[in-house]
């Protein structure tokens, strides 16, 4: 459902749910595939609840300092901060972030008070084995280190095994969130600070998500530790190939076999925010010697000039730029043709970009990063004039985001693009039709941070009309 200006309300009101698609490989790996053998679906949502005159009310948004809805309370499967009794066994948890806008950075921890009352938080991340995403099983599982966490943006799906086999009856593990909102990719605060009293910054007043209570007599059975160790050692998805630009090279023992993409069609999309804040758009740009957008991407010898597709430099009145959702279609990939879509985030927030009718991979193990603001914090790209006040050049001071193993060793249909970051994804479409791509923060999508594209069976002229918001 992509009804303009209504999607955020529909999802917030309850139009969400998990839909599990099975792979025969799951049975071959003896993975749990039902609640009876330890598979548990966990749908995460943040909510704003208020009690007035004894009646519980669901409030979408009451703050005026942000465009997004960030509820202070986290619900799992519709329950506030639930307690899940589990035996000391191995369980398969299927996590879906169904929040409108909130990104979760999830940590599995124990928390105990020492002699002076200080809360001591101990990560238990090595108990977590990531085995899949929304695109299916990973090539190999990713076992988290204590300095790692699960970052899941709006609409992300993560498939994990959690090993509880050595825990005593009565032990408690907490799943807590360290991500501030809006999320910008900043590192987490010290975990101890999350569970102490006092103000917590970044619209994350209550970091608690879920408590796992170890109970020898819990009704939900799991699997033995052998499942965890065997899955950690196995190639889960033998058919997976890592997409690369360069010529095929033999894969190392710790890497999947590579698949070089040939003659891809390269497209560049700027993620932009206009005045007043909260009005976000996708600007599809093309190279043009007369363009007034200047960017030097990593690998470019010199800055190049671009213009927004359809925007004629010096002749705004004669332009038909591809900015609004209702503007003409600019992206017209052919069936079976490799595409490289390059997202450039000129805003201050992370955007989870979602492409319909696709599964894709990011190229390389990291993105790249550009300087997108001046020393005073003003954006160098003005989306209203479609001009840069100074070239966007590689940022040599701040590193780009390193992709999670679940992003590079599996297929996804959502990718996080942090502020200033450049993320390239390789994608190929196999079904003709009219589709959309958009930021999956619903309040952004609803304000036209969404554009149409048409998958064709042959080259298509530049006359494709816009599509209604209910299509795709």
PDB file of N, CA and C in Angstrom, residues 86 110-111 166-174 211-216:
ATOM      1  N   UNK A  86      12.404 -19.194  27.579  1.00  0.00           N
ATOM      2  CA  UNK A  86      13.019 -20.149  26.668  1.00  0.00           C
ATOM      3  C   UNK A  86      13.873 -21.130  27.456  1.00  0.00           C
ATOM      4  N   UNK A 110      23.821  -9.244  29.303  1.00  0.00           N
ATOM      5  CA  UNK A 110      23.368  -9.464  30.669  1.00  0.00           C
ATOM      6  C   UNK A 110      23.630  -8.184  31.445  1.00  0.00           C
ATOM      7  N   UNK A 111      22.832  -7.941  32.468  1.00  0.00           N
ATOM      8  CA  UNK A 111      22.991  -6.737  33.288  1.00  0.00           C
ATOM      9  C   UNK A 111      22.865  -7.132  34.755  1.00  0.00           C
ATOM     10  N   UNK A 166      24.205 -23.050  27.494  1.00  0.00           N
ATOM     11  CA  UNK A 166      24.996 -23.172  28.719  1.00  0.00           C
ATOM     12  C   UNK A 166      24.490 -22.278  29.847  1.00  0.00           C
ATOM     13  N   UNK A 167      23.304 -21.713  29.684  1.00  0.00           N
ATOM     14  CA  UNK A 167      22.790 -20.772  30.676  1.00  0.00           C
ATOM     15  C   UNK A 167      21.962 -21.491  31.738  1.00  0.00           C
ATOM     16  N   UNK A 168      22.111 -21.095  32.993  1.00  0.00           N
ATOM     17  CA  UNK A 168      21.379 -21.768  34.072  1.00  0.00           C
ATOM     18  C   UNK A 168      19.930 -21.319  34.144  1.00  0.00           C
ATOM     19  N   UNK A 169      19.129 -22.144  34.747  1.00  0.00           N
ATOM     20  CA  UNK A 169      17.727 -21.800  34.994  1.00  0.00           C
ATOM     21  C   UNK A 169      17.660 -20.506  35.809  1.00  0.00           C
ATOM     22  N   UNK A 170      16.836 -19.563  35.358  1.00  0.00           N
ATOM     23  CA  UNK A 170      16.702 -18.285  36.045  1.00  0.00           C
ATOM     24  C   UNK A 170      17.539 -17.159  35.465  1.00  0.00           C
ATOM     25  N   UNK A 171      18.478 -17.477  34.577  1.00  0.00           N
ATOM     26  CA  UNK A 171      19.285 -16.421  33.945  1.00  0.00           C
ATOM     27  C   UNK A 171      18.399 -15.554  33.059  1.00  0.00           C
ATOM     28  N   UNK A 172      18.797 -14.301  32.904  1.00  0.00           N
ATOM     29  CA  UNK A 172      18.053 -13.365  32.060  1.00  0.00           C
ATOM     30  C   UNK A 172      19.011 -12.675  31.093  1.00  0.00           C
ATOM     31  N   UNK A 173      18.621 -12.614  29.822  1.00  0.00           N
ATOM     32  CA  UNK A 173      19.344 -11.855  28.810  1.00  0.00           C
ATOM     33  C   UNK A 173      18.440 -10.741  28.310  1.00  0.00           C
ATOM     34  N   UNK A 174      19.033  -9.594  28.062  1.00  0.00           N
ATOM     35  CA  UNK A 174      18.284  -8.448  27.571  1.00  0.00           C
ATOM     36  C   UNK A 174      18.672  -8.141  26.137  1.00  0.00           C
ATOM     37  N   UNK A 211      13.197  -9.288  26.840  1.00  0.00           N
ATOM     38  CA  UNK A 211      13.958 -10.047  27.839  1.00  0.00           C
ATOM     39  C   UNK A 211      13.779 -11.533  27.587  1.00  0.00           C
ATOM     40  N   UNK A 212      14.893 -12.261  27.536  1.00  0.00           N
ATOM     41  CA  UNK A 212      14.870 -13.709  27.395  1.00  0.00           C
ATOM     42  C   UNK A 212      15.079 -14.321  28.773  1.00  0.00           C
ATOM     43  N   UNK A 213      14.076 -15.023  29.263  1.00  0.00           N
ATOM     44  CA  UNK A 213      14.140 -15.662  30.582  1.00  0.00           C
ATOM     45  C   UNK A 213      14.428 -17.149  30.413  1.00  0.00           C
ATOM     46  N   UNK A 214      15.567 -17.596  30.942  1.00  0.00           N
ATOM     47  CA  UNK A 214      15.919 -19.007  30.832  1.00  0.00           C
ATOM     48  C   UNK A 214      15.111 -19.802  31.857  1.00  0.00           C
ATOM     49  N   UNK A 215      14.347 -20.748  31.333  1.00  0.00           N
ATOM     50  CA  UNK A 215      13.427 -21.535  32.156  1.00  0.00           C
ATOM     51  C   UNK A 215      13.490 -22.977  31.660  1.00  0.00           C
ATOM     52  N   UNK A 216      13.985 -23.864  32.514  1.00  0.00           N
ATOM     53  CA  UNK A 216      14.125 -25.268  32.110  1.00  0.00           C
ATOM     54  C   UNK A 216      12.805 -25.892  31.693  1.00  0.00           C
TER      55      UNK A 216
END
